[in-house]
Coordinates of C-alpha atoms in Angstrom, one line a residue:
X1 CA 17.2 35.3 -11.0
X2 CA 20.0 33.6 -10.9
X3 CA 18.3 31.7 -7.3
X4 CA 15.5 30.4 -9.9
X5 CA 17.8 29.1 -12.4
X6 CA 19.4 26.9 -9.6
X7 CA 16.7 25.4 -8.3
X8 CA 14.9 24.6 -11.3
X9 CA 18.4 23.1 -12.6
X10 CA 17.8 20.5 -9.1
X11 CA 14.1 19.4 -10.6
X12 CA 15.1 18.8 -14.4
X13 CA 17.8 16.2 -12.9
X14 CA 14.4 13.9 -11.3
X15 CA 13.9 12.2 -14.8
X16 CA 16.7 12.6 -17.0
X17 CA 19.2 10.0 -17.8
X18 CA 22.2 11.2 -16.1
X19 CA 22.8 11.1 -12.1
X20 CA 21.2 13.2 -9.8
X21 CA 24.0 15.4 -7.3
X22 CA 24.7 16.3 -4.6
X23 CA 24.8 20.2 -3.1
X24 CA 28.4 21.2 -3.1
X25 CA 28.5 22.4 0.2
X26 CA 31.1 26.1 0.6
X27 CA 30.3 27.3 -3.1
X28 CA 26.8 29.3 -4.0
X29 CA 23.9 28.5 -5.4
X30 CA 25.3 29.0 -9.4
X31 CA 28.6 26.3 -9.1
X32 CA 25.7 24.3 -7.3
X33 CA 23.8 24.3 -10.7
X34 CA 26.7 23.5 -12.7
X35 CA 27.2 20.5 -11.1
X36 CA 23.5 19.6 -11.1
X37 CA 23.1 19.4 -14.5
X38 CA 25.7 17.0 -16.2
X39 CA 24.9 13.7 -13.4
X40 CA 23.4 10.8 -15.2
X41 CA 20.2 8.5 -14.1
X42 CA 19.4 5.6 -15.6
X43 CA 16.2 3.8 -16.3
X44 CA 15.4 0.6 -17.6
X45 CA 15.1 1.7 -21.1
X46 CA 18.1 3.7 -22.2
X47 CA 20.2 6.4 -21.2
X48 CA 19.2 10.9 -21.5
X49 CA 21.2 13.5 -19.4
X50 CA 21.2 17.6 -19.1
X51 CA 24.3 19.6 -18.9
X52 CA 25.4 22.4 -16.5
X53 CA 24.1 26.0 -16.1
X54 CA 27.2 27.9 -14.6
X55 CA 28.1 31.4 -13.7
X56 CA 32.1 31.7 -14.8
X57 CA 34.3 34.5 -16.5
X58 CA 37.4 32.5 -16.7
X59 CA 37.5 29.2 -17.6
X60 CA 35.0 26.7 -15.6
X61 CA 33.5 23.1 -15.8
X62 CA 30.2 21.6 -15.2
X63 CA 32.1 18.7 -13.9
X64 CA 33.2 17.6 -10.1
X65 CA 36.0 19.0 -9.0
X66 CA 39.5 17.7 -9.4
X67 CA 39.4 15.1 -6.3
X68 CA 35.7 15.8 -5.4
X69 CA 33.5 12.8 -4.6
X70 CA 29.7 12.8 -4.7
X71 CA 27.2 10.0 -3.0
X72 CA 23.0 10.3 -4.1
X73 CA 19.9 7.9 -3.8
X74 CA 17.1 7.9 -5.5
X75 CA 14.7 5.6 -5.4
X76 CA 12.0 4.8 -8.4
X77 CA 8.7 2.8 -9.2
X78 CA 7.2 1.9 -12.3
X79 CA 4.0 -0.5 -13.4
X80 CA 3.6 -1.6 -16.6
X81 CA -0.1 -3.5 -17.1
X82 CA -0.7 -6.0 -20.1
X83 CA -3.3 -8.5 -21.4
X84 CA -2.2 -11.3 -22.0
X85 CA -4.4 -14.1 -24.4
X86 CA -4.9 -17.9 -23.9
X87 CA -5.2 -19.0 -26.4
X88 CA -6.2 -23.3 -27.7
X89 CA -5.0 -24.0 -31.4
X90 CA -7.3 -27.3 -33.7
X91 CA -7.1 -28.0 -36.3
X92 CA -7.6 -25.0 -37.0
X93 CA -10.5 -24.2 -34.5
X94 CA -10.4 -22.4 -32.3
X95 CA -11.0 -24.1 -28.9
X96 CA -10.0 -21.7 -25.8
X97 CA -9.9 -18.2 -25.5
X98 CA -9.6 -16.3 -22.2
X99 CA -7.8 -12.6 -21.4
X100 CA -5.9 -12.1 -18.2
X101 CA -5.5 -8.8 -17.4
X102 CA -0.9 -8.9 -15.8
X103 CA 1.0 -5.5 -14.4
X104 CA 4.2 -6.2 -13.1
X105 CA 5.2 -3.8 -10.4
X106 CA 8.9 -2.7 -10.1
X107 CA 10.9 -1.1 -7.5
X108 CA 13.9 0.7 -7.4
X109 CA 16.7 1.9 -5.5
X110 CA 19.7 4.0 -6.2
X111 CA 23.0 4.7 -5.4
X112 CA 25.3 6.6 -7.5
X113 CA 28.2 7.5 -6.6
X114 CA 30.7 10.1 -8.7
X115 CA 34.3 11.1 -8.6
X116 CA 35.7 14.5 -10.3
X117 CA 38.8 13.4 -12.1
X118 CA 39.4 15.8 -13.6
X119 CA 38.3 19.0 -13.9
X120 CA 35.9 18.7 -16.8
X121 CA 36.2 14.1 -16.5
X122 CA 34.1 12.5 -14.3
X123 CA 33.6 8.9 -13.5
X124 CA 29.8 7.3 -11.6
X125 CA 29.8 4.2 -10.5
X126 CA 25.1 2.9 -10.2
X127 CA 24.0 0.2 -8.1
X128 CA 20.8 -0.9 -8.4
X129 CA 18.6 -2.8 -5.9
X130 CA 15.2 -4.1 -7.5
X131 CA 12.3 -5.3 -6.8
X132 CA 9.4 -7.2 -8.6
X133 CA 6.5 -8.1 -8.0
X134 CA 4.1 -9.5 -11.1
X135 CA 0.5 -10.1 -10.4
X136 CA -0.8 -13.2 -12.7
X137 CA 1.3 -15.5 -11.5
X138 CA 2.0 -14.6 -8.3
X139 CA 6.4 -14.1 -8.2
X140 CA 8.2 -11.5 -7.0
X141 CA 11.9 -10.9 -6.4
X142 CA 14.9 -8.4 -5.0
X143 CA 17.9 -9.1 -6.6
X144 CA 21.1 -6.8 -7.4
X145 CA 20.6 -4.4 -10.6
X146 CA 23.0 -4.5 -13.9
X147 CA 25.7 -2.5 -12.0
X148 CA 27.1 0.5 -14.1
X149 CA 29.7 2.5 -14.8
X150 CA 29.8 6.2 -16.7
X151 CA 32.3 8.3 -17.5
X152 CA 31.8 12.2 -18.5
X153 CA 33.2 14.7 -20.3
X154 CA 33.0 18.5 -21.0
X155 CA 35.2 19.5 -24.1
X156 CA 35.2 22.3 -23.9
X157 CA 35.0 25.4 -20.8
X158 CA 32.0 27.5 -21.0
X159 CA 30.9 30.8 -22.0
X160 CA 28.6 32.6 -20.5
X161 CA 25.6 33.3 -22.7
X162 CA 26.8 30.0 -25.2
X163 CA 24.6 26.4 -24.9
X164 CA 26.9 23.8 -23.1
X165 CA 27.5 20.6 -24.0
X166 CA 28.5 17.2 -22.4
X167 CA 30.0 14.2 -24.5
X168 CA 29.3 11.1 -22.4
X169 CA 29.3 7.3 -22.2
X170 CA 28.6 4.6 -20.3
X171 CA 29.4 0.3 -19.8
X172 CA 26.2 -1.6 -18.3
X173 CA 26.9 -5.0 -16.8
X174 CA 24.9 -8.7 -16.7
X175 CA 25.2 -8.5 -12.4
X176 CA 21.4 -8.8 -12.2
X177 CA 19.2 -12.1 -12.6
X178 CA 19.4 -12.6 -15.8
X179 CA 15.9 -13.2 -17.8
X180 CA 17.9 -15.9 -19.9
X181 CA 19.1 -17.9 -17.3
X182 CA 16.3 -18.7 -15.1
X183 CA 12.9 -20.4 -15.7
X184 CA 10.5 -18.5 -16.5
X185 CA 7.6 -19.6 -14.6
X186 CA 9.0 -19.7 -11.5
X187 CA 11.6 -16.9 -11.5
X188 CA 12.0 -13.1 -12.4
X189 CA 14.7 -10.7 -13.1
X190 CA 16.5 -7.9 -12.5
X191 CA 18.9 -7.8 -14.9
X192 CA 19.1 -7.4 -18.6
X193 CA 21.6 -10.6 -18.7
X194 CA 23.5 -9.0 -21.7
X195 CA 26.6 -6.8 -21.9
X196 CA 25.8 -3.3 -23.4
X197 CA 28.4 0.0 -24.3
X198 CA 25.9 3.7 -24.5
X199 CA 27.1 6.8 -26.2
X200 CA 25.7 9.9 -27.0
X201 CA 26.0 13.5 -26.1
X202 CA 23.7 16.7 -24.3
X203 CA 23.4 20.2 -24.1
X204 CA 21.7 23.4 -21.9
X205 CA 20.9 26.7 -22.2
X206 CA 19.5 29.3 -19.9
X207 CA 17.3 31.5 -20.5
X208 CA 16.5 32.9 -17.2
X209 CA 14.6 31.8 -15.3
X210 CA 13.7 29.0 -17.6
X211 CA 16.7 26.1 -18.4
X212 CA 16.6 24.4 -21.7
X213 CA 17.8 20.5 -22.3
X214 CA 18.1 17.8 -24.4
X215 CA 20.7 14.5 -24.8
X216 CA 20.7 11.8 -27.8
X217 CA 21.9 8.1 -26.9
X218 CA 22.5 5.2 -28.6
X219 CA 23.2 1.9 -26.9
X220 CA 24.2 -1.2 -28.8
X221 CA 24.6 -4.8 -27.1
X222 CA 26.6 -7.4 -26.9
X223 CA 25.4 -10.7 -28.6
X224 CA 24.7 -13.4 -24.6
X225 CA 25.6 -17.0 -26.3
X226 CA 26.4 -20.2 -23.9
X227 CA 22.4 -19.6 -22.8
X228 CA 20.9 -23.1 -21.5
X229 CA 17.1 -22.0 -21.0
X230 CA 14.1 -23.9 -22.1
X231 CA 11.8 -22.2 -23.5
X232 CA 8.0 -23.4 -25.2
X233 CA 10.1 -27.1 -26.0
X234 CA 12.4 -25.9 -27.0
X235 CA 17.1 -24.2 -25.7
X236 CA 17.5 -20.9 -25.9
X237 CA 21.5 -20.7 -26.4
X238 CA 21.9 -17.7 -27.8
X239 CA 20.0 -13.4 -28.6
X240 CA 20.5 -10.5 -30.2
X241 CA 19.5 -7.9 -27.6
X242 CA 18.6 -4.7 -29.9
X243 CA 20.3 -2.1 -30.5
X244 CA 18.7 0.6 -29.9
X245 CA 18.2 4.7 -30.2
X246 CA 17.5 7.7 -27.4
X247 CA 16.0 10.9 -27.3
X248 CA 15.4 13.5 -24.8
X249 CA 14.4 17.6 -24.3
X250 CA 13.1 19.4 -21.6
X251 CA 12.2 23.0 -20.2
X252 CA 12.7 23.4 -16.0
X253 CA 10.8 26.9 -14.2
X254 CA 11.8 28.0 -11.4
X255 CA 8.1 29.4 -9.7
X256 CA 10.7 30.5 -6.8
X257 CA 14.4 30.3 -4.7
X258 CA 12.7 27.1 -3.3
X259 CA 10.2 25.3 -5.6
X260 CA 10.7 24.7 -9.6
X261 CA 8.7 23.0 -11.8
X262 CA 10.7 20.8 -14.7
X263 CA 8.3 19.1 -17.8
X264 CA 10.3 16.5 -20.4
X265 CA 9.8 14.1 -22.5
X266 CA 11.1 11.0 -24.1
X267 CA 11.6 8.7 -27.5
X268 CA 13.3 5.8 -27.6
X269 CA 13.6 3.5 -31.0
X270 CA 15.0 -0.1 -30.2
X271 CA 15.7 -2.4 -33.1
X272 CA 14.9 -6.8 -33.4
X273 CA 16.2 -9.1 -30.4
X274 CA 17.3 -12.0 -32.3
X275 CA 16.0 -15.5 -30.2
X276 CA 18.2 -18.8 -31.6
X277 CA 17.1 -22.3 -30.0
X278 CA 19.4 -25.7 -30.0
X279 CA 17.0 -26.7 -32.6
X280 CA 17.8 -24.5 -35.1
X281 CA 14.7 -21.8 -35.7
X282 CA 14.5 -17.9 -34.1
X283 CA 12.6 -15.7 -33.0
X284 CA 12.1 -12.5 -34.1
X285 CA 10.9 -10.0 -31.5
X286 CA 9.8 -6.7 -33.8
X287 CA 11.4 -3.3 -33.3
X288 CA 10.3 -1.4 -30.4
X289 CA 9.2 2.5 -29.8
X290 CA 8.7 3.7 -25.9
X291 CA 7.8 7.6 -25.2
X292 CA 7.0 8.8 -22.0
X293 CA 6.1 12.7 -20.4
X294 CA 7.6 13.1 -17.3
X295 CA 6.8 16.5 -14.6
X296 CA 8.9 17.0 -11.5
X297 CA 9.1 18.8 -8.6
X298 CA 12.1 20.5 -6.7
X299 CA 12.0 21.5 -3.5
X300 CA 15.1 22.9 -1.3
X301 CA 14.5 21.8 2.4
X302 CA 17.8 23.3 3.4
X303 CA 20.7 25.5 1.4
X304 CA 22.8 22.5 0.7
X305 CA 20.3 20.1 0.2
X306 CA 17.1 19.6 -2.1
X307 CA 14.5 17.0 -3.0
X308 CA 13.2 15.9 -6.2
X309 CA 9.8 14.0 -6.8
X310 CA 8.6 12.4 -10.3
X311 CA 6.2 11.5 -11.8
X312 CA 5.9 10.0 -15.8
X313 CA 3.3 8.0 -18.3
X314 CA 3.1 6.3 -21.0
X315 CA 2.4 7.2 -24.3
X316 CA 2.5 4.2 -26.5
X317 CA 2.9 0.7 -26.1
X318 CA 6.2 -0.7 -24.8
X319 CA 6.4 2.7 -22.3
X320 CA 5.6 1.8 -18.5
X321 CA 1.7 3.1 -17.2
X322 CA 3.2 5.1 -14.6
X323 CA 6.9 6.3 -13.1
X324 CA 7.0 8.0 -10.7
X325 CA 10.7 8.8 -8.4
X326 CA 12.8 10.3 -5.0
X327 CA 16.1 11.3 -5.1
X328 CA 18.1 12.7 -2.2
X329 CA 21.9 14.2 -1.8
X330 CA 23.3 11.7 1.3
X331 CA 25.9 13.9 3.1
X332 CA 28.5 10.9 4.7
X333 CA 31.6 12.4 6.0
X334 CA 34.3 11.5 4.0
X335 CA 32.7 11.6 0.7
X336 CA 30.3 14.7 0.1
X337 CA 31.3 17.1 -1.6
X338 CA 33.8 20.1 0.3

C-alpha cells in the first residue's frame, strides 16, 4: 500500500505551489515520496505547497538531504478570456458602444533547481521563460519571467502516524518585463513589475492509500516608485501592489502503483492596488478573489521517474479560464540526486 502512496504524492505536486522534484535514485519509493511533498511550484497567482509522506522510525526529515541537488522542468499553459467594452460618452449620452471579445494565451517553461543546505533546510531557485499572445491586440512577447528564491524548513522530525509540517518563505524578483514600464499599446509584460515576499506553511497526512494536504501563504509586495509610464494622458509615477492571502487543500489517491489521481482547490484574495499619477490623481483597482479547481494525474514511466499532468478550471471571474501543466524530472550528471 505504501507504493500506492508514492505515486499519489507525485501527482499532487502538479498543482501546488511547491516545485516538482526528481526521483531519488538509490533510495526506496517511500523516501522519494517524503522528499516530493515539500517541493514548491509557482503560478502567476500565488504560492501553494505540499508536504511529505514518508516512513521513519529514527529522526528523519522530508526535504533534500544535505548537499543533494535536483532539477525539474515544467511546462504550463493558461487561457484567460474576457469581454472588453469600448464606450464613447458625449454630453452624458452614449455615442458609440462596442463589445470586443479578447483572450490572452500564456505559455511558461520553468526550470527549478533545489539544493539541500541541511537535512531539514532546502533552498530553491525558479527560472520561468514566458511567452504571451493577446488575440485582440495581436501582440506577443517572449522573455524571462520573475526569478524567485525559496527556502523551505521542516522544524520537526517526522513521527509515524502524525501530520507533517513545513514552513516556507519566497522572495520574487522583478527580472521580467514590467507592465508599468512598457508601451501598453505595443508591448506585453512577462513579469509583475515589483519585488515581493511570501511566507507560509503546509501540512500533510497519510491515510493510506490517500494523502490529504493543505497550505496557506501570505504575500506582501514592495511599493514601486520612479515610474514614467504614460496612461490615458497622464504619467504613472508609482504603484502600491495588493497584498494577497492564498489557501489550498486537496487529496491524492493511488489508483495503482503506476497511476495516481489528485484533486485540489485553491483560493486567493488580493486587496486594492493603488496607481499614483504625476497630476496627483490616483486609480484604485478593487480587491479580487480568484479560485481554481485542479485535477492531476501521475504516471510512472520508470522506477525513478514520474510524469505529472494537470488541468485546472477557474471558478471566479478573476481566475484563468483554463490551465494545463506538465512536469518532468531532469536527470543531469552532477545534478541528479544521489
